Coordinates of C-alpha atoms and ligand atoms in Angstrom, one line a residue:
M580 CA 95.5 142.8 125.1
N581 CA 98.4 140.6 123.9
H582 CA 98.2 138.5 127.1
I583 CA 94.5 137.6 126.6
R584 CA 93.1 134.5 124.9
N585 CA 89.4 134.0 124.5
F586 CA 88.5 130.4 123.5
S587 CA 85.8 127.7 123.7
I588 CA 86.0 123.9 123.7
I589 CA 83.8 122.3 121.1
A590 CA 83.1 118.6 121.1
H591 CA 80.6 115.9 120.5
I592 CA 78.9 114.8 123.7
D593 CA 81.0 112.6 125.9
H594 CA 84.3 113.3 124.2
G595 CA 85.6 114.9 127.4
K596 CA 84.9 118.6 127.3
S597 CA 83.9 119.0 131.0
T598 CA 86.8 116.8 132.1
L599 CA 89.3 118.8 130.1
A600 CA 87.8 122.1 131.4
D601 CA 88.3 120.9 135.0
R602 CA 91.8 119.8 134.3
L603 CA 92.7 123.2 132.8
I604 CA 91.2 124.9 135.9
Q605 CA 93.3 122.6 138.1
L606 CA 96.5 123.1 136.2
C607 CA 96.2 126.9 136.3
G608 CA 96.2 126.6 140.1
M609 CA 92.7 127.9 140.6
V610 CA 91.9 125.1 143.0
S611 CA 94.0 122.8 145.2
E612 CA 93.9 119.1 144.7
R613 CA 91.6 118.8 147.6
E614 CA 89.1 121.3 146.3
Y615 CA 89.3 119.6 142.9
K616 CA 85.9 118.3 142.2
D617 CA 84.9 116.5 139.1
Q618 CA 83.2 118.5 136.5
M619 CA 83.0 121.9 138.2
L620 CA 81.6 123.6 135.2
D621 CA 78.5 121.5 135.1
N622 CA 76.8 122.5 138.3
M623 CA 73.3 121.1 137.9
D624 CA 72.6 117.5 139.0
L625 CA 70.6 116.9 135.9
E626 CA 73.5 117.9 133.7
R627 CA 75.9 115.7 135.6
E628 CA 73.6 112.7 135.2
R629 CA 73.0 113.2 131.5
G630 CA 76.5 114.4 130.8
I631 CA 75.3 117.5 128.9
T632 CA 76.1 121.1 129.4
I633 CA 72.9 123.1 129.4
K634 CA 73.8 126.3 131.1
S635 CA 77.2 127.6 129.9
Q636 CA 79.7 129.1 132.3
T637 CA 82.8 131.1 131.7
I638 CA 86.0 131.1 133.7
C639 CA 89.1 133.2 133.5
L640 CA 92.3 131.2 134.0
P641 CA 95.6 132.8 135.0
Y642 CA 98.4 131.1 133.1
H643 CA 102.2 131.6 133.5
G644 CA 103.6 130.7 130.0
Q645 CA 106.9 129.1 129.2
D646 CA 108.0 132.5 127.7
G647 CA 107.7 134.0 131.2
Q648 CA 104.6 136.0 130.3
D649 CA 101.4 136.0 132.4
Y650 CA 98.3 135.3 130.4
E651 CA 94.6 135.4 131.0
L652 CA 92.8 132.5 129.3
N653 CA 89.0 133.0 129.1
L654 CA 87.4 129.7 128.7
V655 CA 83.9 130.2 127.4
D656 CA 81.7 127.1 128.0
T657 CA 79.1 126.3 125.4
P658 CA 75.9 124.2 125.7
G659 CA 76.5 120.8 124.1
H660 CA 73.3 120.0 122.2
V661 CA 71.6 120.7 118.9
D662 CA 68.7 122.4 120.7
F663 CA 71.0 125.1 121.7
S664 CA 73.0 125.7 118.6
Y665 CA 72.1 129.4 118.4
E666 CA 73.4 129.9 122.0
V667 CA 76.6 128.0 121.0
S668 CA 77.1 130.3 118.0
R669 CA 76.7 133.4 120.2
A670 CA 79.2 132.0 122.8
L671 CA 81.7 131.2 120.0
S672 CA 81.5 134.7 118.6
S673 CA 82.9 136.0 121.8
C674 CA 86.1 134.0 121.1
E675 CA 89.1 134.2 118.8
G676 CA 89.7 130.4 118.9
A677 CA 88.4 127.0 119.7
L678 CA 89.7 123.7 120.8
L679 CA 88.1 121.0 118.7
L680 CA 88.1 118.1 121.1
I681 CA 87.8 114.6 119.6
D682 CA 87.7 111.2 121.4
A683 CA 90.7 109.1 120.3
A684 CA 88.5 106.0 120.2
Q685 CA 85.3 107.4 118.7
G686 CA 86.6 109.9 116.1
I687 CA 84.6 112.5 114.3
E688 CA 80.8 112.6 115.1
A689 CA 77.8 114.6 113.9
Q690 CA 78.2 117.3 116.6
T691 CA 81.9 117.5 116.1
L692 CA 81.1 118.7 112.6
A693 CA 78.1 120.8 113.5
N694 CA 80.2 122.7 116.1
L695 CA 83.2 123.0 113.8
Y696 CA 81.0 124.7 111.2
L697 CA 79.7 127.1 113.8
A698 CA 83.2 127.9 114.8
M699 CA 84.2 128.4 111.1
E700 CA 81.3 130.7 110.5
N701 CA 82.6 132.8 113.4
D702 CA 86.1 132.9 111.9
L703 CA 87.7 131.1 114.8
V704 CA 91.2 129.7 114.7
I705 CA 90.8 125.9 115.4
V706 CA 93.2 123.8 117.4
P707 CA 92.3 120.1 117.0
V708 CA 92.8 118.1 120.2
I709 CA 92.7 114.3 120.4
N710 CA 91.6 113.3 123.9
K711 CA 91.5 110.0 125.8
I712 CA 94.8 108.8 124.5
D713 CA 95.0 106.7 127.7
L714 CA 92.2 104.4 126.5
P715 CA 93.4 101.0 125.2
S716 CA 91.1 101.4 122.2
A717 CA 92.5 104.8 121.4
E718 CA 93.7 105.2 117.8
P719 CA 95.3 108.7 117.9
D720 CA 97.2 108.4 114.6
R721 CA 94.1 107.2 112.7
I722 CA 92.0 110.0 114.1
A723 CA 94.7 112.5 113.3
G724 CA 94.5 111.3 109.7
Q725 CA 90.7 111.8 109.7
I726 CA 91.2 115.4 111.0
E727 CA 93.7 116.1 108.3
H728 CA 91.9 114.5 105.4
D729 CA 88.2 114.9 106.2
L730 CA 88.2 118.2 108.1
G731 CA 91.1 119.7 106.1
L732 CA 92.8 120.9 109.3
E733 CA 96.6 121.0 109.5
A734 CA 98.2 117.9 111.2
A735 CA 101.1 119.9 112.5
G736 CA 98.9 121.7 115.0
I737 CA 97.1 118.7 116.4
Q738 CA 97.4 118.2 120.2
F739 CA 97.2 114.8 122.0
C740 CA 96.1 114.5 125.6
S741 CA 94.2 112.7 128.2
A742 CA 92.0 114.9 130.3
K743 CA 91.6 112.1 132.7
T744 CA 95.3 111.5 133.5
G745 CA 96.5 115.0 132.7
E746 CA 99.0 113.7 130.1
G747 CA 99.6 116.3 127.3
V748 CA 97.5 119.0 129.0
P749 CA 100.4 121.3 129.9
E750 CA 101.5 121.2 126.3
L751 CA 97.9 122.0 125.3
L752 CA 98.0 125.2 127.5
E753 CA 101.2 126.2 125.6
A754 CA 99.4 125.5 122.3
I755 CA 96.5 127.8 123.3
V756 CA 98.9 130.7 123.9
K757 CA 101.0 129.9 120.8
Y758 CA 98.3 129.1 118.1
L759 CA 95.3 131.2 119.2
P760 CA 95.5 135.0 118.4
P761 CA 95.0 137.6 121.0
P762 CA 91.8 139.7 120.7
K763 CA 91.6 142.8 118.6
G764 CA 89.5 145.9 119.4
D765 CA 89.9 149.5 120.3
P766 CA 89.3 150.7 123.9
E767 CA 88.8 154.3 122.7
K768 CA 86.0 153.5 120.2
A769 CA 82.2 153.6 121.1
L770 CA 81.2 150.7 123.3
E771 CA 80.2 147.4 121.6
A772 CA 79.7 144.6 124.1
L773 CA 78.3 141.3 123.0
I774 CA 75.8 139.5 125.3
F775 CA 76.6 135.8 125.0
D776 CA 74.9 134.5 128.2
A777 CA 73.0 135.4 131.3
S778 CA 72.4 133.7 134.6
Y779 CA 70.3 134.5 137.7
D780 CA 71.8 135.3 141.1
P781 CA 69.2 135.5 143.9
Y782 CA 71.2 138.4 145.6
R783 CA 72.2 140.4 142.5
G784 CA 69.6 139.6 139.9
T785 CA 70.6 138.9 136.3
V786 CA 74.3 138.5 135.7
I787 CA 75.1 139.2 132.1
S788 CA 78.1 137.6 130.4
V789 CA 79.7 140.0 127.8
R790 CA 82.6 140.2 125.5
I791 CA 83.8 143.7 124.9
M792 CA 84.5 144.1 121.2
N793 CA 85.3 147.8 121.3
G794 CA 85.3 150.6 123.8
T795 CA 85.4 150.6 127.6
L796 CA 82.6 149.9 130.2
K797 CA 82.7 151.3 133.7
T798 CA 80.7 151.0 136.9
G799 CA 78.0 153.7 136.9
D800 CA 77.7 153.9 133.1
T801 CA 74.2 154.1 131.6
I802 CA 73.9 151.3 129.0
I803 CA 71.4 150.5 126.2
F804 CA 70.4 147.1 124.9
M805 CA 70.4 147.8 121.2
S806 CA 67.7 145.2 120.3
N807 CA 65.0 146.9 122.3
G808 CA 66.3 150.2 123.5
A809 CA 66.1 149.3 127.2
T810 CA 68.4 151.3 129.4
Y811 CA 70.1 150.3 132.7
R812 CA 72.8 151.6 135.0
V813 CA 75.8 149.4 135.6
E814 CA 76.0 148.5 139.3
E815 CA 78.9 146.1 139.2
L816 CA 81.2 144.5 136.6
G817 CA 84.2 142.3 136.6
H818 CA 85.9 139.1 135.6
F819 CA 84.9 135.4 136.1
R820 CA 87.3 133.6 138.4
L821 CA 85.9 130.6 140.3
R822 CA 83.6 133.3 141.7
R823 CA 82.9 136.7 140.2
E824 CA 85.6 139.2 140.9
P825 CA 84.5 142.9 140.6
S826 CA 86.8 145.4 138.9
A827 CA 86.5 149.1 137.9
R828 CA 86.3 148.6 134.1
L829 CA 86.1 146.1 131.3
T830 CA 87.9 147.1 128.1
A831 CA 88.1 145.9 124.4
G832 CA 89.1 142.3 124.1
E833 CA 88.0 141.3 127.6
V834 CA 85.3 138.8 128.7
G835 CA 83.4 139.5 131.9
Y836 CA 80.1 140.1 133.7
V837 CA 77.8 143.0 134.2
V838 CA 75.1 143.5 136.9
A839 CA 72.7 146.3 136.0
G840 CA 69.4 145.8 137.7
V841 CA 68.0 143.6 135.0
K842 CA 65.1 141.6 136.5
T843 CA 65.1 138.3 134.7
V844 CA 67.4 136.7 132.2
S845 CA 64.6 136.8 129.7
D846 CA 65.0 140.6 129.6
T847 CA 68.4 139.9 128.0
R848 CA 68.9 138.4 124.6
P849 CA 72.0 136.4 123.7
G850 CA 73.6 138.0 120.7
D851 CA 72.3 141.5 121.6
T852 CA 74.8 144.4 121.7
I853 CA 75.2 146.6 124.8
T854 CA 76.4 150.2 124.1
L855 CA 76.6 153.4 126.1
K856 CA 73.7 155.9 126.2
D857 CA 76.1 158.9 125.9
N858 CA 78.2 157.6 123.1
P859 CA 76.3 154.8 121.3
A860 CA 77.8 152.5 118.6
A861 CA 76.5 153.2 115.1
A862 CA 75.2 149.7 114.6
P863 CA 74.7 146.5 116.6
L864 CA 77.1 143.6 116.2
P865 CA 76.1 141.2 113.4
G866 CA 74.3 137.9 113.9
F867 CA 71.6 138.7 116.4
R868 CA 68.3 136.9 116.2
E869 CA 65.5 136.2 118.6
M870 CA 65.5 132.8 120.1
Q871 CA 63.2 130.4 118.4
Q872 CA 60.9 128.1 120.3
V873 CA 60.0 125.2 118.0
V874 CA 58.4 122.7 120.3
F875 CA 55.2 123.4 122.3
S876 CA 53.5 121.5 125.0
S877 CA 51.0 122.2 127.8
L878 CA 52.0 121.4 131.3
Y879 CA 49.3 120.5 133.9
P880 CA 49.7 119.6 137.5
V881 CA 48.4 116.2 138.3
T882 CA 46.5 117.6 141.3
T883 CA 44.7 120.9 140.6
D884 CA 45.8 122.4 143.9
E885 CA 49.4 122.5 142.6
Y886 CA 48.5 124.9 139.8
E887 CA 49.8 128.0 141.8
D888 CA 53.0 126.1 142.7
L889 CA 53.5 125.2 139.0
G890 CA 53.2 128.8 138.0
S891 CA 55.7 130.0 140.6
A892 CA 58.1 127.2 139.7
L893 CA 58.0 128.2 136.0
E894 CA 58.6 131.8 137.0
K895 CA 61.7 130.6 139.0
L896 CA 63.0 128.5 136.1
K897 CA 62.6 131.3 133.7
L898 CA 64.9 133.5 135.8
N899 CA 67.7 131.2 134.6
D900 CA 66.4 130.1 131.3
A901 CA 65.9 132.8 128.7
A902 CA 64.6 130.3 126.2
L903 CA 61.6 129.1 128.2
V904 CA 58.3 130.9 127.4
F905 CA 54.9 130.1 128.9
Q906 CA 51.4 131.4 129.2
K907 CA 48.2 130.3 131.0
D908 CA 46.3 127.5 129.3
S909 CA 43.3 125.4 130.1
S910 CA 41.9 122.1 129.0
A911 CA 38.5 120.5 129.4
A912 CA 40.2 117.2 130.5
L913 CA 43.1 118.6 132.6
G914 CA 41.9 121.9 134.0
F915 CA 44.3 124.8 134.4
G916 CA 47.9 124.7 133.2
F917 CA 50.5 126.4 131.1
R918 CA 51.3 126.4 127.4
C919 CA 55.1 126.3 127.1
G920 CA 57.5 126.9 124.2
F921 CA 60.9 125.1 124.0
L922 CA 64.0 125.2 121.8
G923 CA 63.7 121.5 121.2
L924 CA 62.7 118.2 122.8
L925 CA 65.7 118.0 125.0
H926 CA 64.9 121.4 126.4
L927 CA 61.4 120.2 127.1
E928 CA 62.6 117.2 128.9
V929 CA 65.1 119.2 131.0
V930 CA 62.3 121.6 132.1
Q931 CA 60.0 118.7 132.9
E932 CA 62.6 117.0 135.0
R933 CA 63.6 120.1 136.9
L934 CA 60.0 120.9 137.7
E935 CA 59.5 117.4 139.1
R936 CA 62.8 117.1 140.9
E937 CA 63.6 120.6 142.2
F938 CA 60.0 121.7 142.8
D939 CA 58.4 118.3 143.5
I940 CA 55.4 118.8 141.2
S941 CA 53.9 115.9 139.3
L942 CA 53.1 116.9 135.8
I943 CA 51.1 115.9 132.8
L944 CA 52.4 117.0 129.5
T945 CA 50.3 117.2 126.3
V946 CA 51.6 115.7 123.1
P947 CA 54.4 118.1 121.9
S948 CA 53.5 120.1 118.8
V949 CA 55.4 122.2 116.3
K950 CA 54.1 125.6 115.1
Y951 CA 51.9 125.3 112.0
L952 CA 50.9 128.0 109.6
V953 CA 47.2 127.6 108.8
H954 CA 46.1 129.6 105.7
L955 CA 42.4 130.2 105.9
Q956 CA 39.9 130.6 103.1
N957 CA 39.5 134.3 104.0
Q958 CA 43.2 134.9 103.2
S959 CA 44.3 135.3 106.8
V960 CA 47.1 133.1 108.3
L961 CA 46.8 131.5 111.8
E962 CA 49.8 130.3 113.8
V963 CA 48.8 127.1 115.5
D964 CA 51.0 125.4 118.1
N965 CA 48.2 123.7 120.0
P966 CA 46.0 121.1 118.3
S967 CA 43.1 122.2 120.6
Y968 CA 43.0 125.5 118.7
F969 CA 43.0 124.0 115.3
P970 CA 40.3 125.7 113.3
D971 CA 37.3 124.1 111.5
P972 CA 38.8 122.1 108.5
A973 CA 36.1 123.7 106.3
S974 CA 37.6 127.1 106.8
I975 CA 41.2 126.0 105.9
A976 CA 42.7 126.6 102.5
R977 CA 46.1 124.9 103.2
I978 CA 48.5 124.2 106.1
E979 CA 52.2 124.6 106.2
E980 CA 54.6 122.8 108.6
P981 CA 58.3 123.4 109.5
Y982 CA 60.9 121.2 107.8
I983 CA 64.5 120.5 109.0
R984 CA 67.6 119.1 107.4
A985 CA 68.8 116.2 109.5
T986 CA 72.4 115.0 109.5
I987 CA 73.0 111.5 110.8
H988 CA 76.4 109.8 111.3
I989 CA 76.4 106.0 111.4
P990 CA 78.6 103.0 110.8
E991 CA 77.9 101.8 107.3
R992 CA 76.1 98.7 108.4
Y993 CA 73.1 100.7 109.7
M994 CA 72.5 102.5 106.4
G995 CA 69.4 100.5 105.4
A996 CA 67.7 100.8 108.8
V997 CA 68.3 104.5 108.9
M998 CA 67.1 105.1 105.4
T999 CA 63.9 103.1 106.2
L1000 CA 63.3 105.1 109.4
C1001 CA 63.7 108.4 107.5
L1002 CA 61.4 107.4 104.7
E1003 CA 58.8 106.3 107.3
R1004 CA 59.0 109.8 108.7
R1005 CA 58.3 111.4 105.3
G1006 CA 62.0 112.1 104.6
E1007 CA 62.9 113.7 101.3
N1008 CA 66.0 114.5 99.3
T1009 CA 68.1 111.9 101.1
R1010 CA 71.8 112.2 100.4
Y1011 CA 74.9 110.5 101.8
H1012 CA 78.6 110.2 101.5
Y1013 CA 81.5 108.5 103.2
P1014 CA 83.5 111.0 105.3
M1015 CA 85.8 108.1 106.1
P1016 CA 85.9 104.3 105.3
G1017 CA 83.1 102.4 107.0
R1018 CA 81.3 105.6 108.2
I1019 CA 78.3 107.2 106.5
E1020 CA 77.1 110.8 106.8
F1021 CA 73.5 110.6 105.8
S1022 CA 71.3 113.7 105.4
C1023 CA 67.7 114.2 104.6
E1024 CA 64.8 116.7 104.8
L1025 CA 62.2 115.9 107.4
P1026 CA 59.1 117.5 108.8
L1027 CA 60.1 118.7 112.3
A1028 CA 56.9 117.1 113.7
E1029 CA 58.1 113.7 112.7
V1030 CA 61.3 114.3 114.6
I1031 CA 59.7 115.3 117.8
Y1032 CA 57.6 112.1 117.6
D1033 CA 60.2 109.8 119.3
F1034 CA 62.7 110.0 116.4
Y1035 CA 65.8 110.1 118.7
D1036 CA 64.7 107.0 120.5
R1037 CA 64.1 105.1 117.3
L1038 CA 67.4 106.2 115.8
K1039 CA 69.2 105.0 118.8
S1040 CA 67.4 101.7 118.7
V1041 CA 67.8 100.9 115.0
T1042 CA 71.5 101.8 115.2
Q1043 CA 72.1 100.1 118.5
G1044 CA 73.3 103.4 120.0
Y1045 CA 75.8 104.1 117.2
G1046 CA 73.8 106.8 115.4
S1047 CA 74.4 110.5 116.1
F1048 CA 72.0 113.1 115.0
D1049 CA 72.0 116.9 114.4
Y1050 CA 69.6 119.2 112.6
E1051 CA 68.9 122.7 111.4
L1052 CA 65.6 124.3 110.6
L1053 CA 65.0 124.7 106.8
D1054 CA 61.6 126.2 105.9
Y1055 CA 57.8 125.8 105.9
R1056 CA 56.1 123.5 103.4
T1057 CA 52.5 122.7 102.5
S1058 CA 51.3 119.4 103.9
D1059 CA 48.0 117.5 104.1
L1060 CA 47.4 117.5 107.8
V1061 CA 44.4 116.4 109.9
K1062 CA 43.6 116.5 113.6
V1063 CA 43.2 113.1 115.3
D1064 CA 41.2 113.2 118.5
I1065 CA 41.2 110.6 121.2
L1066 CA 37.9 109.7 123.0
V1067 CA 37.8 107.8 126.3
N1068 CA 34.3 106.4 126.9
G1069 CA 32.9 108.8 124.4
E1070 CA 34.5 111.9 126.0
Q1071 CA 37.1 113.7 123.9
V1072 CA 40.4 114.2 125.8
D1073 CA 41.5 117.5 124.3
A1074 CA 45.0 117.2 125.7
L1075 CA 45.6 114.0 123.6
S1076 CA 44.7 115.5 120.2
Q1077 CA 47.5 115.6 117.6
L1078 CA 48.0 117.0 114.1
V1079 CA 49.1 114.2 111.8
H1080 CA 49.8 113.8 108.1
R1081 CA 46.7 112.3 106.5
S1082 CA 48.5 109.2 105.3
R1083 CA 49.6 108.4 108.9
A1084 CA 46.4 109.3 110.7
R1085 CA 44.9 105.8 111.0
E1086 CA 48.2 104.2 112.0
R1087 CA 48.9 106.9 114.6
G1088 CA 45.4 106.8 115.9
L1089 CA 45.6 103.0 116.3
A1090 CA 49.0 103.2 118.0
A1091 CA 47.6 105.8 120.5
C1092 CA 44.6 103.6 121.3
E1093 CA 46.8 100.5 121.8
R1094 CA 49.2 102.5 124.1
L1095 CA 46.4 103.9 126.1
K1096 CA 44.9 100.4 126.5
E1097 CA 48.2 99.2 128.0
E1098 CA 48.6 102.2 130.3
I1099 CA 45.1 102.7 131.7
P1100 CA 44.4 100.2 134.5
R1101 CA 41.2 98.2 134.3
Q1102 CA 38.4 99.7 136.2
M1103 CA 35.0 98.5 137.5
F1104 CA 33.4 99.1 134.1
K1105 CA 34.2 98.7 130.4
I1106 CA 36.3 101.5 128.8
A1107 CA 36.2 102.3 125.1
I1108 CA 39.2 104.1 123.6
Q1109 CA 38.7 105.6 120.2
A1110 CA 40.6 107.7 117.7
A1111 CA 38.6 110.0 115.4
I1112 CA 39.0 112.6 112.7
G1113 CA 36.1 115.0 112.9
G1114 CA 33.1 112.7 113.6
T1115 CA 34.6 109.7 112.0
I1116 CA 36.0 106.9 114.2
I1117 CA 39.3 105.6 112.7
A1118 CA 40.5 103.2 115.5
R1119 CA 39.1 101.6 118.6
E1120 CA 40.3 99.5 121.6
T1121 CA 38.4 98.3 124.6
I1122 CA 39.5 97.7 128.2
S1123 CA 37.3 95.1 129.8
A1124 CA 35.9 95.6 133.3
L1125 CA 37.6 94.4 136.4
R1126 CA 36.0 91.6 138.4
K1127 CA 35.3 92.5 142.1
D1128 CA 37.1 89.5 143.7
V1129 CA 40.4 90.5 142.1
T1130 CA 40.7 93.6 144.3
A1131 CA 39.4 91.8 147.3
K1132 CA 42.3 89.3 147.0
C1133 CA 44.9 92.2 146.9
Y1134 CA 44.0 93.3 150.4
G1135 CA 44.8 90.0 152.2
G1136 CA 48.2 89.2 153.6
D1137 CA 50.3 90.6 156.4
I1138 CA 50.1 94.2 157.5
S1139 CA 53.5 95.5 156.2
R1140 CA 52.7 94.2 152.7
K1141 CA 49.3 95.8 152.9
R1142 CA 50.8 99.1 153.9
K1143 CA 53.3 99.0 151.1
L1144 CA 50.5 98.3 148.7
L1145 CA 48.5 101.3 150.0
E1146 CA 51.5 103.6 149.7
K1147 CA 52.1 102.4 146.2
Q1148 CA 48.5 103.1 145.4
K1149 CA 48.8 106.6 146.9
A1150 CA 51.9 107.3 144.9
G1151 CA 50.1 106.0 141.8
K1152 CA 47.1 108.2 142.5
K1153 CA 49.2 111.2 142.6
R1154 CA 50.0 110.6 139.0
M1155 CA 46.4 109.9 137.9
K1156 CA 44.0 112.3 136.2
T1157 CA 40.2 111.6 136.0
V1158 CA 38.6 112.1 132.7
G1159 CA 34.8 111.7 132.9
N1160 CA 34.7 108.7 135.2
V1161 CA 38.0 107.1 134.0
D1162 CA 41.3 107.4 135.9
I1163 CA 44.1 107.9 133.4
P1164 CA 47.7 107.7 134.7
Q1165 CA 50.2 110.3 133.8
R1166 CA 52.3 107.7 131.9
A1167 CA 49.4 107.2 129.5
F1168 CA 49.7 110.8 128.2
L1169 CA 53.4 110.3 127.5
A1170 CA 52.9 106.9 126.0
V1171 CA 50.8 108.3 123.2
L1172 CA 54.0 109.8 121.9
K1173 CA 55.8 106.6 121.4
S1174 CA 55.5 104.2 118.5
D1175 CA 55.9 100.4 118.7
Ligands
GDP1280 P1 81.5 116.0 127.8 O1 80.2 115.4 127.5 O2 82.2 116.3 126.5 O3 81.5 117.1 128.8 O4 82.4 114.8 128.4 P2 82.8 114.5 129.9 O5 83.9 115.4 130.3 O6 81.6 114.5 130.8 O7 83.4 113.0 129.7 C1 82.7 111.9 129.3 C2 83.2 110.6 129.9 O8 84.5 110.4 129.3 C3 83.4 110.7 131.4 O9 83.1 109.4 131.9 C4 84.9 111.0 131.6 O10 85.3 110.5 132.8 C5 85.5 110.3 130.4 N1 86.7 110.9 130.0 C6 87.0 112.2 129.7 N2 88.2 112.4 129.3 C7 88.9 111.2 129.4 C8 90.2 110.8 129.1 O11 91.1 111.5 128.7 N3 90.4 109.5 129.2 C9 89.4 108.6 129.6 N4 89.8 107.3 129.7 N5 88.2 109.0 129.9 C10 87.9 110.3 129.8
MG1281 MG1 80.0 118.0 129.9

């Protein structure tokens, strides 16, 4: 076991985690220069474009140390976004150490800290690494000072490198072997294997990533998932190289994979413990909890004949995404669709984009909602995550909504703008301090619903891109909420209803009407757009009718231009939904979410 090191790289987004991982893979001789492909660990297009790691992957690197020993370095990749912090935490608990990667020009950011705290909670040994020392704007000495003073980590252990040029990376490999401890654990004890990830292979089914804490696991063993008692037989197990490499056993301290006839990844739970049926562990490993979906939205196909396709696409996505949950849903305005639960807004966007790109389905999303606890007069409590199912206000005693603690990192000059934004969003208990000169760490308690309402976009815009943001769920608090409905030519569009704090209702209703007015094209008749609470209209906009000769004019001109126009219209049509007699473009549904 002395030759094994299990570690993760933790970093703020864009600080170079994927680049460094690839460089380590290359230096350990896993691939030739020719095979060397940028960012091998991020294998989804979408991830590459957005520069985020959604699905983590693990790789075992063979390393010949300067001491002449052969080592196995298990690099456990972690998702890089706040939506996935529970998954990050589980991945980290399979490791003894972590490289804390910091950009030499940017310094410490919100997710640097959030991830560092997760690593500390899991008792990991931290090796700080300052990356991008090749940049002209790099200030490695200043950042090293920050690490020592603000994070309280020892300066002596700090590594300097450029993942891009490779400078300092051989020294970093030595530091991994030198500073990170080998795993502990007893191969003779009852089996305790931690599930920290799962992915779907079309030929083998679910491939479960495990860290063996104690005991030994062999092919043919009958295993139990301790969270739900499900039993399976191990068909194959082994280590992660660039591909999976089968072996006869996995023992204490090792990281590897298990294939055991598990149908979908959602039958596995990150953080769960696998043990043997014959000789079970006395108790599961600590820290397990069910994944928490906090954002809910209904997905509808733009054309009703794509409903079946949408269903099978969601099934396929779920094979690889344990966090995605969905069930059938229907709407008067939009027909049949699916109500889906997500870990956060980014998770929602990723699912939406994958459905559109990989499955070519045009979607309409309803206004995302959080889960409310509605206490009724008759003492019962309803969980409501869909405004359409909001009960009659007369039957409600009180409503509770989820709150978060937001942590925002900004250069000092944006303090006023960020404070204003947070107060606008019903922020409470604001606090701030200076982790370093010129930088502010600002924190406040906010209703989650106010954060899913375009908060990221606004933060980015008021801080000109310099603000970084992180959050954790706090608790549920009583709030004065009302349901705001949208009517188009007198017909209620159920998919556009939202639950809003009473003090914001008129403003939000008006904003929705204005947005819709911009997005709904003029038609042959006048269109009234209204916002209402119960039967009371609180805002109104009107779209005037189109004059006939305007369309006539469009159809003149040469044939190629005309064809282009028709094609464009057809594409546009694909993204329209008819409510009553009014064509509403898909964009209009999304636009309701945005403020100013
Ligand atoms: P991640 O989000 O942490 O995975 O970051 P990436 O590895 O995707 O890197 C983000 C950007 O920084 C990419 O454009 C990389 O090419 C660049 N980058 C990464 N490491 C270095 C480095 O050492 N020097 C320079 N100049 N750029 C780097
Ligand atoms: Mg990356």
